[in-house]
Amino acid sequence: MHGIPTSHPRYRSLLLRAYMADEMERGLIVPEGLIAHGRGEAFDYIIGEKTLPFAAKAEKAAAARLLLAKCPVISVNGNVAALASKEVAALAQTLPSLKVEVNLFHRTPARAELVAARLRSAGIAEVLGVHPTVRLRGLPSDRGWVDQNGILIADTVLVPLEDGDRAKALASSGKFVIAIDLNPLSRTARAADLPIIDELKRALVRINSELKSLRRKRSTWADIAEGTDGEEVRLQALAYMAGRLKRLAKGSSQEPPGPVP
Ligand code: PTJ
């Protein structure tokens, strides 16, 4: 029992925190994952907890990139499994070529199995990365373990809530890296070819709906994919954040002081 009053103005956010804390107790999320969640919340607060045009554009470009890819893979850690297993499953259903791979920074065999079990119960038939045998070059952490049928051979990797070192290692091995990270200053957002500065669940839902609307328009994929520059997206996110904070600091009555409920 969480005991959070439904009348609390931040009810949904507090409920989600309680859920994340429970998932930590169950071992799906590591304690560091709660810290990462809090950092994400802070950036989401600054953008107003909504998808902004620079993110929507990046989400459309991500869908086009995934459609163009020969071997697209989505990498799933504890936070992603807890927050968005259903959305990952929906993505894999829309794009059958998309492989789903468990990749953990704090890896134990038991946690890898827990994450995989959560994904399977969301409807994903094949989950890679539970018993990886190959290492990604230049990455000493456990994140370096990859599946030989997944990330190792992928040409495009979707990496939500990532750590910067791995995003960099993936990009330097020639893969196209799409990151979902609310923090435009993170090393992940800077290392990715296409950073999506949006909340994980909102981003996955939008990528999925873009996949559905683009899948029968093959002739448009390349232009959409190439028409979005990752660094520009990141700078637009930073400029938006700076501008919003400036307006709020001036006491602008045009904008609510906190996130949109
Ligand atoms: O499950 P494991 O063992 O692989 O560990 C996963 C964590 C999350 C602990 C690990 O990847 C980590 O330490 O991540 P970082 O370096 O804290 O980075 C997480 C990034 O994701 C931060 O920049 C956050 O702002 C961002 N973030 C957190 N929650 C969300 C988010 N971005 C989008 N949506 C979110 N819900």
Coordinates of C-alpha atoms and ligand atoms in Angstrom, one line a residue:
M1 CA 0.0 0.0 0.0
H2 CA 1.5 3.3 -1.0
G3 CA -1.0 5.6 0.8
I4 CA -0.6 8.5 -1.7
P5 CA -3.8 10.6 -1.7
T6 CA -5.3 10.7 -5.2
S7 CA -5.9 14.4 -4.7
H8 CA -2.1 15.1 -4.6
P9 CA -1.2 17.4 -7.5
R10 CA 1.8 15.1 -8.4
Y11 CA -0.2 11.9 -7.8
R12 CA 0.9 10.1 -11.0
S13 CA 4.5 11.0 -10.5
L14 CA 4.5 9.8 -6.8
L15 CA 2.7 6.6 -7.8
L16 CA 5.3 5.9 -10.4
R17 CA 8.1 6.5 -7.8
A18 CA 6.4 4.0 -5.5
Y19 CA 6.2 1.5 -8.3
M20 CA 9.8 2.0 -9.2
A21 CA 10.8 1.5 -5.5
D22 CA 8.8 -1.7 -5.5
E23 CA 10.6 -2.9 -8.6
M24 CA 13.9 -2.2 -6.9
E25 CA 12.7 -4.4 -4.0
R26 CA 12.0 -7.1 -6.5
G27 CA 15.4 -6.7 -8.1
L28 CA 14.3 -5.6 -11.5
I29 CA 15.8 -2.1 -11.0
V30 CA 19.0 -1.4 -9.2
P31 CA 19.2 1.4 -6.6
E32 CA 21.2 3.5 -9.1
G33 CA 18.2 3.1 -11.4
L34 CA 16.1 5.2 -9.0
I35 CA 18.7 7.9 -9.1
A36 CA 18.6 7.8 -12.9
H37 CA 14.8 8.0 -12.8
G38 CA 15.0 11.1 -10.6
R39 CA 17.4 12.8 -13.0
G40 CA 15.0 12.0 -15.8
E41 CA 12.1 13.5 -13.8
A42 CA 14.0 16.7 -13.3
F43 CA 14.7 17.2 -17.0
D44 CA 11.1 16.3 -17.8
Y45 CA 9.9 18.9 -15.3
I46 CA 12.0 21.5 -17.2
I47 CA 10.5 20.7 -20.5
G48 CA 6.9 20.6 -19.1
E49 CA 6.4 16.9 -19.3
K50 CA 5.3 16.9 -22.9
T51 CA 6.7 16.0 -26.3
L52 CA 8.1 19.0 -28.0
P53 CA 8.5 19.6 -31.7
F54 CA 12.3 18.8 -31.8
A55 CA 11.5 15.4 -30.1
A56 CA 8.6 14.7 -32.4
K57 CA 10.8 15.3 -35.4
A58 CA 13.5 13.0 -33.9
E59 CA 10.9 10.3 -33.2
K60 CA 9.7 10.4 -36.8
A61 CA 13.3 10.2 -38.0
A62 CA 13.9 7.3 -35.6
A63 CA 11.0 5.4 -37.1
A64 CA 12.4 6.0 -40.6
R65 CA 15.9 4.8 -39.5
L66 CA 14.4 1.6 -38.0
L67 CA 12.4 0.9 -41.1
L68 CA 15.6 1.4 -43.2
A69 CA 17.7 -0.8 -41.0
K70 CA 18.6 -4.4 -42.0
C71 CA 19.2 -5.4 -38.4
P72 CA 17.6 -3.1 -35.8
V73 CA 17.9 -3.8 -32.1
I74 CA 16.4 -2.2 -29.0
S75 CA 18.5 -2.5 -25.9
V76 CA 16.7 -3.0 -22.6
N77 CA 17.9 -2.4 -19.1
G78 CA 16.2 -2.6 -15.7
N79 CA 14.6 0.8 -15.9
V80 CA 13.3 0.3 -19.4
A81 CA 11.8 -3.1 -18.5
A82 CA 10.0 -1.6 -15.5
L83 CA 8.8 1.5 -17.2
A84 CA 7.9 0.4 -20.7
S85 CA 7.9 -3.4 -21.4
K86 CA 4.5 -3.1 -23.0
E87 CA 5.6 -0.3 -25.3
V88 CA 8.8 -2.2 -26.3
A89 CA 6.5 -5.2 -27.1
A90 CA 4.2 -3.0 -29.2
L91 CA 7.2 -1.7 -31.1
A92 CA 8.4 -5.2 -31.8
Q93 CA 5.0 -6.2 -33.0
T94 CA 4.8 -3.3 -35.4
L95 CA 8.3 -3.9 -36.7
P96 CA 9.0 -7.7 -36.7
S97 CA 12.6 -7.2 -37.8
L98 CA 13.3 -5.4 -34.4
K99 CA 15.2 -7.6 -32.0
V100 CA 15.0 -7.0 -28.3
E101 CA 18.1 -7.5 -26.3
V102 CA 18.7 -7.3 -22.5
N103 CA 21.8 -5.2 -21.7
L104 CA 22.6 -4.4 -18.1
F105 CA 25.2 -2.1 -16.5
H106 CA 24.8 -3.9 -13.2
R107 CA 24.6 -7.4 -14.6
T108 CA 23.9 -10.6 -12.7
P109 CA 22.5 -13.7 -14.3
A110 CA 19.4 -13.4 -12.0
R111 CA 18.7 -9.8 -13.1
A112 CA 19.2 -10.6 -16.8
E113 CA 16.6 -13.4 -16.3
L114 CA 14.2 -11.1 -14.4
V115 CA 14.4 -8.4 -17.2
A116 CA 13.9 -11.1 -19.9
A117 CA 10.9 -12.6 -18.0
R118 CA 9.3 -9.1 -17.8
L119 CA 9.7 -8.7 -21.5
R120 CA 8.4 -12.1 -22.3
S121 CA 5.3 -11.6 -20.1
A122 CA 4.7 -8.4 -22.1
G123 CA 4.5 -10.6 -25.3
I124 CA 8.0 -10.6 -26.7
A125 CA 8.7 -14.2 -27.9
E126 CA 12.4 -13.9 -28.4
V127 CA 14.6 -12.0 -25.9
L128 CA 18.3 -11.8 -26.7
G129 CA 21.2 -11.0 -24.3
V130 CA 20.3 -13.2 -21.4
H131 CA 23.4 -15.4 -21.9
P132 CA 25.7 -13.2 -24.0
T133 CA 29.0 -14.6 -25.2
V134 CA 30.6 -11.7 -27.1
R135 CA 32.1 -8.5 -25.9
L136 CA 31.9 -5.1 -27.6
R137 CA 35.3 -3.7 -28.2
G138 CA 36.6 -0.9 -26.0
L139 CA 34.0 -1.3 -23.3
P140 CA 35.3 -2.8 -20.0
S141 CA 32.0 -2.7 -18.1
D142 CA 29.4 -5.4 -18.1
R143 CA 27.6 -3.4 -20.7
G144 CA 30.2 -4.7 -23.1
W145 CA 28.5 -8.1 -23.1
V146 CA 26.3 -8.4 -26.2
D147 CA 24.4 -11.1 -28.1
Q148 CA 26.1 -12.4 -31.2
N149 CA 22.7 -12.5 -32.9
G150 CA 21.7 -9.0 -31.7
I151 CA 23.7 -5.9 -30.9
L152 CA 26.9 -7.5 -32.3
I153 CA 25.5 -7.6 -35.8
A154 CA 23.0 -4.7 -35.6
D155 CA 23.3 -1.8 -37.9
T156 CA 20.9 0.4 -35.9
V157 CA 20.6 0.3 -32.1
L158 CA 17.9 2.0 -30.1
V159 CA 19.3 2.7 -26.7
P160 CA 17.0 4.2 -24.0
L161 CA 18.5 5.4 -20.7
E162 CA 21.9 4.5 -21.7
D163 CA 25.4 5.1 -20.3
G164 CA 27.6 7.3 -22.5
D165 CA 30.5 4.9 -22.8
R166 CA 28.4 2.3 -24.5
A167 CA 26.6 4.7 -26.8
K168 CA 30.1 5.9 -27.8
A169 CA 31.4 2.3 -28.3
L170 CA 28.3 1.4 -30.4
A171 CA 28.7 4.5 -32.6
S172 CA 32.5 3.9 -33.0
S173 CA 31.8 0.4 -34.2
G174 CA 29.8 1.9 -37.1
K175 CA 26.3 1.3 -35.8
F176 CA 23.7 4.0 -36.0
V177 CA 22.8 4.9 -32.5
I178 CA 19.4 6.3 -31.5
A179 CA 19.2 7.3 -27.9
I180 CA 16.2 8.2 -25.7
D181 CA 17.4 10.4 -22.9
L182 CA 15.7 13.4 -21.3
N183 CA 19.1 15.0 -20.5
P184 CA 20.5 16.8 -23.6
L185 CA 23.8 17.3 -21.8
S186 CA 24.4 13.6 -21.1
R187 CA 27.3 11.9 -22.8
T188 CA 24.8 9.5 -24.3
A189 CA 22.8 12.3 -26.0
R190 CA 26.1 13.7 -27.3
A191 CA 27.4 10.4 -28.5
A192 CA 24.2 9.3 -30.3
D193 CA 23.7 9.9 -34.0
L194 CA 20.1 10.7 -33.2
P195 CA 19.2 11.8 -29.6
I196 CA 15.5 11.8 -28.7
I197 CA 15.1 14.3 -25.8
D198 CA 11.8 13.0 -24.5
E199 CA 10.4 10.7 -21.8
L200 CA 10.9 7.0 -22.6
K201 CA 7.3 5.9 -22.7
R202 CA 6.1 9.0 -24.7
A203 CA 9.0 8.5 -27.1
L204 CA 8.3 4.8 -27.7
V205 CA 4.5 5.4 -28.2
R206 CA 5.3 8.1 -30.8
I207 CA 7.9 6.0 -32.6
N208 CA 5.4 3.2 -32.9
S209 CA 2.7 5.4 -34.3
E210 CA 5.2 6.9 -36.8
L211 CA 6.3 3.3 -37.8
K212 CA 2.6 2.5 -38.5
S213 CA 2.1 5.6 -40.6
L214 CA 5.4 5.3 -42.5
R215 CA 5.6 1.6 -43.2
R216 CA 3.7 1.8 -46.5
K217 CA 5.6 4.9 -47.6
R218 CA 9.0 3.4 -48.4
S219 CA 9.9 6.2 -50.8
T220 CA 9.9 8.8 -48.0
W221 CA 12.1 6.9 -45.4
A222 CA 15.5 8.1 -46.6
D223 CA 14.5 11.8 -46.8
I224 CA 12.9 11.7 -43.4
A225 CA 15.9 9.8 -41.9
E226 CA 18.5 12.1 -43.4
G227 CA 16.5 15.3 -42.9
T228 CA 17.1 15.3 -39.1
D229 CA 20.4 16.2 -37.7
G230 CA 21.1 14.8 -34.2
E231 CA 23.3 17.6 -33.0
E232 CA 20.7 20.2 -34.1
V233 CA 18.0 18.2 -32.2
R234 CA 20.1 18.3 -29.0
L235 CA 20.9 22.0 -29.4
Q236 CA 17.2 22.8 -29.9
A237 CA 16.3 20.9 -26.7
L238 CA 18.9 22.9 -24.8
A239 CA 17.7 26.2 -26.3
Y240 CA 14.1 25.3 -25.4
M241 CA 15.1 24.5 -21.8
A242 CA 17.1 27.7 -21.4
G243 CA 14.3 29.8 -22.9
R244 CA 11.6 28.2 -20.8
L245 CA 13.6 28.7 -17.6
K246 CA 14.3 32.4 -18.6
R247 CA 10.5 33.0 -19.2
L248 CA 9.7 31.4 -15.9
A249 CA 12.4 33.3 -14.1
K250 CA 10.8 36.5 -15.4
G251 CA 7.5 35.4 -13.8
S252 CA 5.8 34.9 -17.2
S253 CA 2.1 34.3 -16.7
Q254 CA 1.8 32.7 -20.1
E255 CA 3.3 29.5 -18.8
P256 CA 2.5 27.3 -15.8
P257 CA 5.4 27.3 -13.3
G258 CA 5.6 23.5 -13.3
P259 CA 5.0 20.7 -15.7
V260 CA 1.7 20.3 -17.5
P261 CA -0.4 18.0 -15.3
Ligands
PTJ1 O1 19.5 -1.7 -15.3 P1 21.0 -1.4 -15.4 O2 21.9 -2.3 -14.5 O3 21.5 -1.5 -16.8 O4 21.3 0.1 -14.9 C1 20.5 1.1 -15.6 C2 20.9 2.6 -15.1 C3 19.7 3.5 -15.4 C4 21.2 2.6 -13.6 C5 22.1 3.1 -15.9 O5 21.9 3.0 -17.3 C6 22.5 4.5 -15.5 O6 23.2 4.7 -14.6 O7 22.0 5.4 -16.3 P2 22.5 7.0 -16.2 O8 23.9 7.1 -16.6 O9 22.0 7.5 -14.9 O10 21.6 7.6 -17.4 C7 20.2 7.6 -17.4 C8 19.8 8.8 -18.3 O11 18.4 8.5 -18.6 C9 19.8 10.1 -17.5 O12 20.4 11.1 -18.4 C10 18.4 10.5 -17.3 O13 18.2 11.9 -17.4 C11 17.7 9.7 -18.4 N1 16.3 9.2 -18.0 C12 15.9 8.7 -16.8 N2 14.6 8.4 -16.8 C13 14.2 8.6 -18.1 C14 15.3 9.2 -18.8 N3 15.2 9.5 -20.1 C15 14.0 9.3 -20.7 N4 12.9 8.8 -20.0 C16 13.0 8.4 -18.8 N5 11.9 7.9 -18.1

